[in-house]
mmCIF file of C-alpha atoms in Angstrom:
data_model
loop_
_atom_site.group_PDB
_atom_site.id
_atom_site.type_symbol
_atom_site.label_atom_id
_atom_site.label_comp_id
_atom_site.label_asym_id
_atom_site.label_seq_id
_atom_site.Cartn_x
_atom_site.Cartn_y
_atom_site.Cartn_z
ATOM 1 C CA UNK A 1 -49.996 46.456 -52.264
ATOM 2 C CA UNK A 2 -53.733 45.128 -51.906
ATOM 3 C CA UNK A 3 -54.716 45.091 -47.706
ATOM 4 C CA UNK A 4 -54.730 41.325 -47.665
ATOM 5 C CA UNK A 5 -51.139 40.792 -48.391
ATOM 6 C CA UNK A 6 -49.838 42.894 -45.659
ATOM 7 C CA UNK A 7 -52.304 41.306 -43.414
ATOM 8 C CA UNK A 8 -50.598 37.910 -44.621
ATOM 9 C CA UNK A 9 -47.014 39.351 -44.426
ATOM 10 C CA UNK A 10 -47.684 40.703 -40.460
ATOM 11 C CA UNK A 11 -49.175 37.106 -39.490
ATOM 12 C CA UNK A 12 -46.335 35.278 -40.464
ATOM 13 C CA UNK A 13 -43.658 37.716 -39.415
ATOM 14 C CA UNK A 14 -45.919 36.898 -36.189
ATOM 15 C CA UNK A 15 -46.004 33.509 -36.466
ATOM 16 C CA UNK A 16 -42.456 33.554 -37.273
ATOM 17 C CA UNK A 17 -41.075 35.588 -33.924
ATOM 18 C CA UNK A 18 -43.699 33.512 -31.594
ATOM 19 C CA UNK A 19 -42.137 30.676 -32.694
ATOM 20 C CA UNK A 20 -38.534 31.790 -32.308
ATOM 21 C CA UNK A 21 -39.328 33.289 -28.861
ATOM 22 C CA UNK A 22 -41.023 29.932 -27.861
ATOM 23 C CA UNK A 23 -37.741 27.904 -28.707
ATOM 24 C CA UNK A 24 -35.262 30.346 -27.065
ATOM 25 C CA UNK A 25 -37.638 30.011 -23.887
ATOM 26 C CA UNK A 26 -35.801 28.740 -20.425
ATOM 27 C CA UNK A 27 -36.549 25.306 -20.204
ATOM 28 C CA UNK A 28 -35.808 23.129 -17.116
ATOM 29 C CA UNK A 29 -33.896 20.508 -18.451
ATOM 30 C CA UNK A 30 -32.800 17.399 -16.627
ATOM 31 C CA UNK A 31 -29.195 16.971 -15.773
ATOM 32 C CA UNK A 32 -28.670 14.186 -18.263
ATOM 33 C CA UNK A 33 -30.276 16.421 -21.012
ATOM 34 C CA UNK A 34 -27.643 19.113 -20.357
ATOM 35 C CA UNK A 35 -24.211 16.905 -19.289
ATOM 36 C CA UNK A 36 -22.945 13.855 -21.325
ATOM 37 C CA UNK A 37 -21.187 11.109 -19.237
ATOM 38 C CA UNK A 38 -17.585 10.259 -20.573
ATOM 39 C CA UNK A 39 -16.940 7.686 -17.910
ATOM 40 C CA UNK A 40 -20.286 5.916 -18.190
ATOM 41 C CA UNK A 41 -20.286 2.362 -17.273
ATOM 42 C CA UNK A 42 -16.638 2.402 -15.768
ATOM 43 C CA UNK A 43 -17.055 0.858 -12.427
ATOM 44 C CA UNK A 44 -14.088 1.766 -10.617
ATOM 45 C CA UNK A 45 -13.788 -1.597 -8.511
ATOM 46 C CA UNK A 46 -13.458 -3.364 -11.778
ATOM 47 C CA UNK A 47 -10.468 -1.845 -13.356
ATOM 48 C CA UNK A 48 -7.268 -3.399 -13.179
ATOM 49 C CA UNK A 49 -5.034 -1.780 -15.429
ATOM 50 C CA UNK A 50 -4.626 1.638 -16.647
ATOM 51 C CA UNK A 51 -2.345 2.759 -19.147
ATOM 52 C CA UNK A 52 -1.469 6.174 -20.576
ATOM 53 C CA UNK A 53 0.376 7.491 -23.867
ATOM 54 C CA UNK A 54 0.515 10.456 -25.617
ATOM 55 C CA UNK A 55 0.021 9.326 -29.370
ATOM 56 C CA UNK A 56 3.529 8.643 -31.203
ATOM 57 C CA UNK A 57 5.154 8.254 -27.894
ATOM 58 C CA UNK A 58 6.101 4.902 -26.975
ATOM 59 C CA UNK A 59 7.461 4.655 -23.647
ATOM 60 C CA UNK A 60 3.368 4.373 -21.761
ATOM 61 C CA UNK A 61 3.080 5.037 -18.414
ATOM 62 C CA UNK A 62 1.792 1.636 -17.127
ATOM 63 C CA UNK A 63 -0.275 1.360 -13.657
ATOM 64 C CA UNK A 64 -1.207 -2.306 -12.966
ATOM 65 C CA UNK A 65 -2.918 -3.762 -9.829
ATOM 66 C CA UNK A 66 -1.293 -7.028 -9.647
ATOM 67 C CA UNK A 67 -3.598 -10.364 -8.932
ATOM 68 C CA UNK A 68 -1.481 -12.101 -6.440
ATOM 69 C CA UNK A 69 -1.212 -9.396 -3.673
ATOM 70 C CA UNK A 70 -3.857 -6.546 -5.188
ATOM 71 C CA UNK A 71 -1.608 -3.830 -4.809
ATOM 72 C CA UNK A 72 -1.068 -1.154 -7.060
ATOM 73 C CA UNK A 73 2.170 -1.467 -9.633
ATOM 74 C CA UNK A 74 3.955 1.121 -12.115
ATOM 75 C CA UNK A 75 5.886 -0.120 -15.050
ATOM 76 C CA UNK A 76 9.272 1.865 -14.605
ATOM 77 C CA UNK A 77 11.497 2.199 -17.236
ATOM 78 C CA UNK A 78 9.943 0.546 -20.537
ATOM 79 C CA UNK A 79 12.661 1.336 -22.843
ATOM 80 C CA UNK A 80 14.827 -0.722 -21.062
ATOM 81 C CA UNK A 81 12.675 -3.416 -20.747
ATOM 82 C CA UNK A 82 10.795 -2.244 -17.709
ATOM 83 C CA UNK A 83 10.388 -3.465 -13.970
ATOM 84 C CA UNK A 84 7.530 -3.226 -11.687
ATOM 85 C CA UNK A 85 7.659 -0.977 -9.262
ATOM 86 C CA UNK A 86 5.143 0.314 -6.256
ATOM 87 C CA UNK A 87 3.041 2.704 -6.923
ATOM 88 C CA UNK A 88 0.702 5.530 -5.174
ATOM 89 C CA UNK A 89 -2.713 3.504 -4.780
ATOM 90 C CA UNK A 90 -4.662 6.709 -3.748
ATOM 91 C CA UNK A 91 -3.360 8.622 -6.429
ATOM 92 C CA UNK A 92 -4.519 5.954 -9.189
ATOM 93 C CA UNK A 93 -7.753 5.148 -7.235
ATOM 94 C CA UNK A 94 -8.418 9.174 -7.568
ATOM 95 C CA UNK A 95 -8.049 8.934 -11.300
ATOM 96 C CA UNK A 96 -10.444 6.343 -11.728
ATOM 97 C CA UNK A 97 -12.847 7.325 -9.663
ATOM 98 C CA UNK A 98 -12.677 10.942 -11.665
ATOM 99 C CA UNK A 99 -12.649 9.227 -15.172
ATOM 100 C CA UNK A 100 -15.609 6.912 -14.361
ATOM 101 C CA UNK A 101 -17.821 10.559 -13.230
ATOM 102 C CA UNK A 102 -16.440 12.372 -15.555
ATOM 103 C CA UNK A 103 -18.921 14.286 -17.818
ATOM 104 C CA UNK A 104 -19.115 17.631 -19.318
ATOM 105 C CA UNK A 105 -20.983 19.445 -22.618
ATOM 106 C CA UNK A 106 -21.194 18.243 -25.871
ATOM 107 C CA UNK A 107 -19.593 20.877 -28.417
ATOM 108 C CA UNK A 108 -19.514 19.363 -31.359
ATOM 109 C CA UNK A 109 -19.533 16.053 -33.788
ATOM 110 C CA UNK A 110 -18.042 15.221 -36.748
ATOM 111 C CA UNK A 111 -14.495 13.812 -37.535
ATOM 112 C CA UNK A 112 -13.810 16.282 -39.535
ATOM 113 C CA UNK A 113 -13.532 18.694 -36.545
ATOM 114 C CA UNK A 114 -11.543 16.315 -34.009
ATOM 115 C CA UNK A 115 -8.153 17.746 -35.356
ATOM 116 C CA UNK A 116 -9.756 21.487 -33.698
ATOM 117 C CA UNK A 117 -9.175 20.141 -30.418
ATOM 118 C CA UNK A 118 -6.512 17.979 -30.763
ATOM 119 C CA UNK A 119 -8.255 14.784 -30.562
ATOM 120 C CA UNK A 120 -7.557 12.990 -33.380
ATOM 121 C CA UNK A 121 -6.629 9.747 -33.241
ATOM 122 C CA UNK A 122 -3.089 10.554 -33.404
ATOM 123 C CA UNK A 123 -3.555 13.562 -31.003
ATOM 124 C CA UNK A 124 -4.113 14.242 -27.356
ATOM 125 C CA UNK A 125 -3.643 12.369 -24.598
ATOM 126 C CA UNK A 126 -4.849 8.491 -24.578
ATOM 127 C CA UNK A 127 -5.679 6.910 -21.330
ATOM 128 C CA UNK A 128 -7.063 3.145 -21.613
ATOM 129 C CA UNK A 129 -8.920 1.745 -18.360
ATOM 130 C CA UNK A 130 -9.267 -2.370 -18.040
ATOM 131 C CA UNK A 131 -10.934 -4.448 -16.295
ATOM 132 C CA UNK A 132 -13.472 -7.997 -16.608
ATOM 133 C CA UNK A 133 -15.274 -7.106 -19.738
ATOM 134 C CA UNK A 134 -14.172 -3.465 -19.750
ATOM 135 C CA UNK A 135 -11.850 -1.781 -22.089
ATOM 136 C CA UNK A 136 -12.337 2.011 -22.623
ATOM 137 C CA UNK A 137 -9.993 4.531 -24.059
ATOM 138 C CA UNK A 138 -10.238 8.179 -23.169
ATOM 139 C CA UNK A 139 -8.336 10.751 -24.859
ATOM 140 C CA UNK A 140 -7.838 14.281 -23.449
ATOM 141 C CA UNK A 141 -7.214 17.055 -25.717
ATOM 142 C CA UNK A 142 -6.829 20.758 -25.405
ATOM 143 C CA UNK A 143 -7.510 22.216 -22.559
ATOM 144 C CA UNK A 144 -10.480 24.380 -21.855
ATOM 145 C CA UNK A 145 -11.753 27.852 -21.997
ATOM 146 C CA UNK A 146 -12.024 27.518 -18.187
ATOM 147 C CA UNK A 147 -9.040 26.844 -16.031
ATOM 148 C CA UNK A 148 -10.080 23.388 -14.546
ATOM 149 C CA UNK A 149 -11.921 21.689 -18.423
ATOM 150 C CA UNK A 150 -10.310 20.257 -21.235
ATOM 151 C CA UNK A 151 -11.758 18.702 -24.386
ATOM 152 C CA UNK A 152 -12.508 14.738 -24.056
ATOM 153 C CA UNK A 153 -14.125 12.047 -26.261
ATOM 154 C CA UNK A 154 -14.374 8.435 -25.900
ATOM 155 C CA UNK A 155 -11.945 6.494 -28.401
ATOM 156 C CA UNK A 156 -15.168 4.715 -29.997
ATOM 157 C CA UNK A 157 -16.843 8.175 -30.554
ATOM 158 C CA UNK A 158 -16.217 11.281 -33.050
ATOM 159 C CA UNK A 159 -18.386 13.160 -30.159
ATOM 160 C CA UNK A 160 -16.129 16.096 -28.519
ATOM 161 C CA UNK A 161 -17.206 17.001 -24.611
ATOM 162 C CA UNK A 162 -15.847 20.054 -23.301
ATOM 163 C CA UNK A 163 -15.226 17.847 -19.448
ATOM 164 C CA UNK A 164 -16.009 19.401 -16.210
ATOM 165 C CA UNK A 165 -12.563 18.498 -15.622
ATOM 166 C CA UNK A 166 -8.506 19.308 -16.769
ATOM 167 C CA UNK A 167 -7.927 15.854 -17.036
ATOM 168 C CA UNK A 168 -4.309 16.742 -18.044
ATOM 169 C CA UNK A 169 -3.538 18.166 -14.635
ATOM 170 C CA UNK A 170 -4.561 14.934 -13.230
ATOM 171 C CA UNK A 171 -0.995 13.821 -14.847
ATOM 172 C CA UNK A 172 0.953 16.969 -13.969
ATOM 173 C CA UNK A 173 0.491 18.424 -17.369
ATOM 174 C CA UNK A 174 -0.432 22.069 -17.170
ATOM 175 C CA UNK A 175 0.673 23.063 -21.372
ATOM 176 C CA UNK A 176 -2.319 23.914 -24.090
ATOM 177 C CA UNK A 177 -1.764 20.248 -25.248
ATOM 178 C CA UNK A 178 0.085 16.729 -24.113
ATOM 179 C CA UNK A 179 3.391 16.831 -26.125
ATOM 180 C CA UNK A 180 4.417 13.760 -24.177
ATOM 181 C CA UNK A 181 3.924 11.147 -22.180
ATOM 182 C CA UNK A 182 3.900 11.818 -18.354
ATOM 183 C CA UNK A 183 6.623 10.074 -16.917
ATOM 184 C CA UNK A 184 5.542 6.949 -14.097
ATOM 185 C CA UNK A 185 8.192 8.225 -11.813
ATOM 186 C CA UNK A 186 5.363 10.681 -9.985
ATOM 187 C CA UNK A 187 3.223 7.761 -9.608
ATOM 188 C CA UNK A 188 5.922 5.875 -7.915
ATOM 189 C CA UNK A 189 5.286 5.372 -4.253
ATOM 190 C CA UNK A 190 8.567 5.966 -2.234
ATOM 191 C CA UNK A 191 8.154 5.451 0.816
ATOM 192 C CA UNK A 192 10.357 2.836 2.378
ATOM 193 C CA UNK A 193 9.698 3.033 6.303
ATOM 194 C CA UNK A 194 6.432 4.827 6.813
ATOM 195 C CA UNK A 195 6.219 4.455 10.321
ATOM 196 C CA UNK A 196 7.320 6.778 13.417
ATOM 197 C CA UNK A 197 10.416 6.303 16.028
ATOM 198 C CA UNK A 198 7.637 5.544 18.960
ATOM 199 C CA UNK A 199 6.373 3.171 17.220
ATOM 200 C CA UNK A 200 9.202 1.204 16.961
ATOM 201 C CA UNK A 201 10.466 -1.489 19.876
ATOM 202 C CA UNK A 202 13.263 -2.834 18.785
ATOM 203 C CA UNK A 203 15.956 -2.900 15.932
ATOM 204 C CA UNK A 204 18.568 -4.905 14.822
ATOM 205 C CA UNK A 205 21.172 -5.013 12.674
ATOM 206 C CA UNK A 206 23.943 -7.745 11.173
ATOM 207 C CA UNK A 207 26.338 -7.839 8.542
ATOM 208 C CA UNK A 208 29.260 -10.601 8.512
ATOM 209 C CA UNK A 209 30.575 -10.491 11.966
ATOM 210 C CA UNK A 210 29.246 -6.773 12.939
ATOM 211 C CA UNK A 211 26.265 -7.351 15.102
ATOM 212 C CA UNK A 212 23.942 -4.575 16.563
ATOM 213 C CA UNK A 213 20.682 -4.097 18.074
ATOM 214 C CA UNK A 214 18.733 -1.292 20.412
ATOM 215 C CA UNK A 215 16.010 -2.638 22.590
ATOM 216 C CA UNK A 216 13.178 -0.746 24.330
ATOM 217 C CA UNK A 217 13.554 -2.079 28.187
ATOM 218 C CA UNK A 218 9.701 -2.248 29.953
ATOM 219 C CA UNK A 219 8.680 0.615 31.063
ATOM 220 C CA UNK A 220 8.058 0.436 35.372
ATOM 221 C CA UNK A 221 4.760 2.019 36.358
ATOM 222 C CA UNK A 222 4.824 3.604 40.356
ATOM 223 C CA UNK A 223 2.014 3.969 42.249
ATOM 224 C CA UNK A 224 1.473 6.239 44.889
ATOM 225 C CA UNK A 225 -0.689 7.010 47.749
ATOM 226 C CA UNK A 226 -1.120 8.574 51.038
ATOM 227 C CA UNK A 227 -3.394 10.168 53.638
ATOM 228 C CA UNK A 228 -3.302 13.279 55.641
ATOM 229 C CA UNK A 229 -2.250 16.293 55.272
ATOM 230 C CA UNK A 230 1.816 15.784 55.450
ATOM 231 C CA UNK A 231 1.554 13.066 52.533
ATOM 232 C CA UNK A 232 0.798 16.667 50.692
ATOM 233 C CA UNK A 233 4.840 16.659 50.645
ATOM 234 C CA UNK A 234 5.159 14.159 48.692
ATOM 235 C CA UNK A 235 5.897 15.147 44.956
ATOM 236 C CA UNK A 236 4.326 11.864 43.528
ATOM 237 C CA UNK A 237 1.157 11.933 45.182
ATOM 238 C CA UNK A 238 -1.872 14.535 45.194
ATOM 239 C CA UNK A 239 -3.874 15.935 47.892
ATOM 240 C CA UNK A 240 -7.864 16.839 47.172
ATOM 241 C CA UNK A 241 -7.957 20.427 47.995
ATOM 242 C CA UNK A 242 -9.806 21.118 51.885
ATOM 243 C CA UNK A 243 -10.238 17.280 52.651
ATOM 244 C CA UNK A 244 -6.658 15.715 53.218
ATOM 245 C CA UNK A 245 -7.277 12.863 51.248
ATOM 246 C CA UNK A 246 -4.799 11.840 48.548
ATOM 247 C CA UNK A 247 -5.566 10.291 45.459
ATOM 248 C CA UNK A 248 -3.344 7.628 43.511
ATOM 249 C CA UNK A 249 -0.912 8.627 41.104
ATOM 250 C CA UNK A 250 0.652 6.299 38.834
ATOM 251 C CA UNK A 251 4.490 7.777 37.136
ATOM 252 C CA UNK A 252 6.710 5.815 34.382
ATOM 253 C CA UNK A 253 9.875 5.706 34.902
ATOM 254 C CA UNK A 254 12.196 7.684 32.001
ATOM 255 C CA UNK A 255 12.430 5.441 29.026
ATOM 256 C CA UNK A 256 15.764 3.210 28.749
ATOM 257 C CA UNK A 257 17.210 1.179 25.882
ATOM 258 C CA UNK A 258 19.603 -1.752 26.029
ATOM 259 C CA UNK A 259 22.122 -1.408 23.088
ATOM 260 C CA UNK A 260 24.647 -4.695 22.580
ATOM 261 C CA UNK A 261 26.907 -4.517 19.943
ATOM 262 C CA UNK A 262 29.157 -7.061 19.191
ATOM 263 C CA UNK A 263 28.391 -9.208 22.525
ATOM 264 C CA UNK A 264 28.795 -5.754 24.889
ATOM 265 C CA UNK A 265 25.658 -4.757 25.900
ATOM 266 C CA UNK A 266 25.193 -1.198 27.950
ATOM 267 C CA UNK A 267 22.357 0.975 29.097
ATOM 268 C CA UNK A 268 21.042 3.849 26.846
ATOM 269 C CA UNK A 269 19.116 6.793 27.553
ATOM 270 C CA UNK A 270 15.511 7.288 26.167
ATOM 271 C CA UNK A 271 16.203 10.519 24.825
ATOM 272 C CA UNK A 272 19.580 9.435 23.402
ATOM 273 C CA UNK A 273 17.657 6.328 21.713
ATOM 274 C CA UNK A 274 14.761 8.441 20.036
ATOM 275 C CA UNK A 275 17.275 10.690 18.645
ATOM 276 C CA UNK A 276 18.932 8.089 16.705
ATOM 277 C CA UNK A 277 15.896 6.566 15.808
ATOM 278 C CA UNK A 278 14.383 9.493 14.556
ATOM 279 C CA UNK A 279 17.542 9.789 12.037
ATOM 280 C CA UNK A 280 16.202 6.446 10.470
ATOM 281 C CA UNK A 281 12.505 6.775 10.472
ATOM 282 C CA UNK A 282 10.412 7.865 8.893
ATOM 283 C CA UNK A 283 12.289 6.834 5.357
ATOM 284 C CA UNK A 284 11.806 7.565 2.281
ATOM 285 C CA UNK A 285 13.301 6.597 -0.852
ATOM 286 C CA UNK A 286 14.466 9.222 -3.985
ATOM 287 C CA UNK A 287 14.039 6.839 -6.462
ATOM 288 C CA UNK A 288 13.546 3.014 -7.308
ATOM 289 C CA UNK A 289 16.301 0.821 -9.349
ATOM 290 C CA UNK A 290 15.796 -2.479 -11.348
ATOM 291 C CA UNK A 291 16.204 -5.420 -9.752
ATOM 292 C CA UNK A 292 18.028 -6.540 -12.649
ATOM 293 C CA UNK A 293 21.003 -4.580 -11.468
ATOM 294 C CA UNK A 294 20.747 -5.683 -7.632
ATOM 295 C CA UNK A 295 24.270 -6.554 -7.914
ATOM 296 C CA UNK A 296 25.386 -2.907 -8.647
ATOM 297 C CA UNK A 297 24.250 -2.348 -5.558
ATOM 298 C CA UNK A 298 25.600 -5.004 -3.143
ATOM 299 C CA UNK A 299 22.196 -6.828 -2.839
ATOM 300 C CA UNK A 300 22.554 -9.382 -5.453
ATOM 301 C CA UNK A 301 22.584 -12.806 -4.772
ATOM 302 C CA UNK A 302 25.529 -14.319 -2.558
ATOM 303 C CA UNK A 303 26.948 -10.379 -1.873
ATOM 304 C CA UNK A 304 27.230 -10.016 1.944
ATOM 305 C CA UNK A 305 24.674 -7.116 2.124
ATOM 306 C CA UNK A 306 23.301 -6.282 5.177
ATOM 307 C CA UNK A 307 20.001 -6.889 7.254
ATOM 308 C CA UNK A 308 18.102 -4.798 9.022
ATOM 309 C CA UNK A 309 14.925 -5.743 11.373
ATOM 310 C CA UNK A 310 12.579 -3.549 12.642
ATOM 311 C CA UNK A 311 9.908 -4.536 15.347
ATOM 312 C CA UNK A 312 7.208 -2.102 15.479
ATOM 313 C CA UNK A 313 4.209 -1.716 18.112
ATOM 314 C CA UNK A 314 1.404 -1.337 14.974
ATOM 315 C CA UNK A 315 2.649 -3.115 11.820
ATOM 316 C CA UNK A 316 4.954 -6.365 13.514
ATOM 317 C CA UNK A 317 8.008 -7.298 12.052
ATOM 318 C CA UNK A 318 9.827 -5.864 9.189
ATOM 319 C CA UNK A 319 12.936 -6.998 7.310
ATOM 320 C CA UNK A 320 15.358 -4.955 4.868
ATOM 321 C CA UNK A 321 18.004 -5.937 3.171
ATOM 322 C CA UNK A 322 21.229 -3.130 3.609
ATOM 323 C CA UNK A 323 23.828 -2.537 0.171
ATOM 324 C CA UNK A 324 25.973 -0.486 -0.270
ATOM 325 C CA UNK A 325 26.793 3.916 -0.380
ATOM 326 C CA UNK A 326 28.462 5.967 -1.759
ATOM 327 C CA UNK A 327 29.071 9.314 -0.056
ATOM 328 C CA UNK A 328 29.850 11.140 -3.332
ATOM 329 C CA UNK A 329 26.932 10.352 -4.977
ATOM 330 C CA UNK A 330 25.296 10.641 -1.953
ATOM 331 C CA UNK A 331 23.194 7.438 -2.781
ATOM 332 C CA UNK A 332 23.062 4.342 -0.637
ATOM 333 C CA UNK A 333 20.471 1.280 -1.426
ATOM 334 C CA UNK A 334 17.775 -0.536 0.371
ATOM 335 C CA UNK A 335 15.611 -3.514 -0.253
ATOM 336 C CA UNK A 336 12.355 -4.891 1.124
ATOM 337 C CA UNK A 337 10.430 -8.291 1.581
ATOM 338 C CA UNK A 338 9.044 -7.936 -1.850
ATOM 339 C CA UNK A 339 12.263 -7.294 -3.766
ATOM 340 C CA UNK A 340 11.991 -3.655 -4.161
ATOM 341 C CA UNK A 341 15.465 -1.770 -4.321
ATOM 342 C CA UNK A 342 15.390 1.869 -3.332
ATOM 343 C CA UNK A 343 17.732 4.812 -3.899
ATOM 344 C CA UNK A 344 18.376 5.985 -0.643
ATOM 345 C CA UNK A 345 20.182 9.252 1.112
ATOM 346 C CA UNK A 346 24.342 7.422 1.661
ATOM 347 C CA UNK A 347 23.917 8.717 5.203
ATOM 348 C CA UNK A 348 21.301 6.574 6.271
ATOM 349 C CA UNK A 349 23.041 3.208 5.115
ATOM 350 C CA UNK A 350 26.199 5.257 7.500
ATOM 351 C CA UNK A 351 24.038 5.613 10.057
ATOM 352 C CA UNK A 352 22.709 2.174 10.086
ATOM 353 C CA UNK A 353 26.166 0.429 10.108
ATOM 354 C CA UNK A 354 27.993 2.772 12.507
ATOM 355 C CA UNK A 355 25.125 3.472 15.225
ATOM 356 C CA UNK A 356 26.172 6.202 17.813
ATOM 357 C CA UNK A 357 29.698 6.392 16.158
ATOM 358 C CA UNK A 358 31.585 8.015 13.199
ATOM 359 C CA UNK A 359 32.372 5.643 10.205
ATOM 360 C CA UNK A 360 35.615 7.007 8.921
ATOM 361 C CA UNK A 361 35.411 5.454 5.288
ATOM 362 C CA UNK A 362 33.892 7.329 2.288
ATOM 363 C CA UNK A 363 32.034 4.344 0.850
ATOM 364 C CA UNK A 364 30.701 1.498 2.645
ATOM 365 C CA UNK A 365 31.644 -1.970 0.932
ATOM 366 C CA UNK A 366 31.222 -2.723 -2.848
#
């Protein structure tokens, strides 16, 4: 072979490697050169409604902020014809706010490929975020090589992202894949009575011709003072150590409660009071029922249910509506000033109806 064509032959297998070398070269690329943004142009404070489905399932979980009052709703029970019922506002508000920064890596693009990582369109896990002029659908696929990513695209896009977040664990799903759609019942906020027995200054408590309530009596404040050193004998004042002066001291006395029931009213102690308070409150609910079905549970209309008011120091007034128990199911039901029924533990509707006494039925009235 002549000189001149290996001289050729070594400047372009030069050429060649220089080049190679110069594009595998670390380059400092901006971060919106390296991530893609899934959620871009969600503005969390916009959306309204989110809805999720895995595809072929059709019982959606449905999470709706409601115009009238702007709180957070979950669509219970669908199959039945469905009822609104409260749900967890920081646990929704947590999901947007994730889904509109949510961005990750693009690996790969093509429709062809979708079905790799589950995101066809009859695949993965669909999640559909509305609001004024919005309307995006995000669907979650398998999850990722790394224990907190999972492969996303946009509905409008054959682009698949490997996210910078397991969007499936966001909806309790911890499997390869969605097989279903994740039940509204976890984004169901049951709590009934959220606040704590010192808070509270006053309940009452009526059904037909049984009449309770427990009343927090005002506190007295005592003041003290003295001078010298014998007021040091005094147990309710203080003396300044080497100068024989005494300071004020101000004591409450104990905490008492007036309890009437039934037109007799008599004296109860603090501690005594607390303790039955703190078997009410905080409550909390086990489930939600459809209002439908109020009569079921002895709060439809013209039923004698009971009522139940609550004054509190920090949120006012509240009023509940008392049905009935049942021991043996050990379920007992509760409704609010919005119309919510709640499953409830039996014992608390027992404990409301037979304060600081024993209630020897099994069931309280049907």
């Amino acid at each position: 072979m002549k000189r001149i064509y290996l001289i050729i032959l070594a400047v372009a297998f030069v050429s060649l490697a220089a080049i190679y070398y110069w594009q595998q070269r670390p380059r400092n690329l901006a971060p919106q050169d390296l991530f893609t943004g899934v959620g871009q142009g969600i503005d969390p404070d916009d959306i309204n409604k989110v809805e999720v489905w895995a595809e072929g399932d059709t019982n959606a979980t449905r999470l709706d902020r409601i115009k009238k009052d702007g709180n957070w709703w979950v669509k219970r029970d669908l199959k039945q014809g469905g009822f609104l019922a409260p749900a967890k506002a920081d646990r929704i508000e947590r999901l947007i706010k994730t889904l509109a920064g949510l961005e990750g890596e693009t690996r790969a693009k093509g429709s062809d490929i979708l079905g790799t990582f589950n995101l066809e369109d009859d695949q993965g896990l669909h999640i559909l975020l509305e609001g004024p002029g919005i309307k995006t659908v995000i669907i979650a696929g398998k999850k990722g090589p790394r224990w907190d990513t999972c492969f996303v695209r946009r509905g409008s896009s054959d682009q698949v992202i490997l996210a910078s977040k397991n969007i499936l664990s966001l909806f309790d799903i911890w499997s390869d894949v969605p097989e279903k759609t994740p039940g509204s019942s976890a984004w169901t906020d049951l709590r009934v009575a959220d606040y704590r027995p010192d808070e509270i200054e006053g309940v009452s408590f009526s059904q037909g011709d049984e009449q309770w309530s427990l009343v927090r009596k005002e506190e007295k404040a005592t003041e003290t003072a003295g001078t010298g050193e014998n007021s040091s004998k005094d147990t309710n004042s203080t003396t300044a150590k080497g100068k024989g002066i005494n300071k004020n001291t101000v004591h409450k006395a104990p905490s008492a409660w007036s309890f009437t029931e039934n037109g007799n009213t008599q004296g109860i102690p603090g501690k005594k009071a607390q303790g039955y308070l703190s078997r009410l409150f905080p409550l909390a609910a086990t489930d939600v029922e459809d209002p439908k079905r109020a009569k079921d549970y002895g709060l439809g209309p013209g039923q004698h249910s009971g009522r139940i008011t609550v004054h509190t120091s920090t949120k006012g007034v509240i009023i509940f509506h008392v049905g009935n128990y049942d021991l043996q199911k050990k379920a007992g039901w509760i409704q609010n000033e919005k119309g919510v029924i709640y499953r409830i533990q039996a014992e608390w509707v027992k404990t409301v109806r037979h304060p600081f006494g024993k209630d020897k039925k099994k069931n309280g009235p049907a």
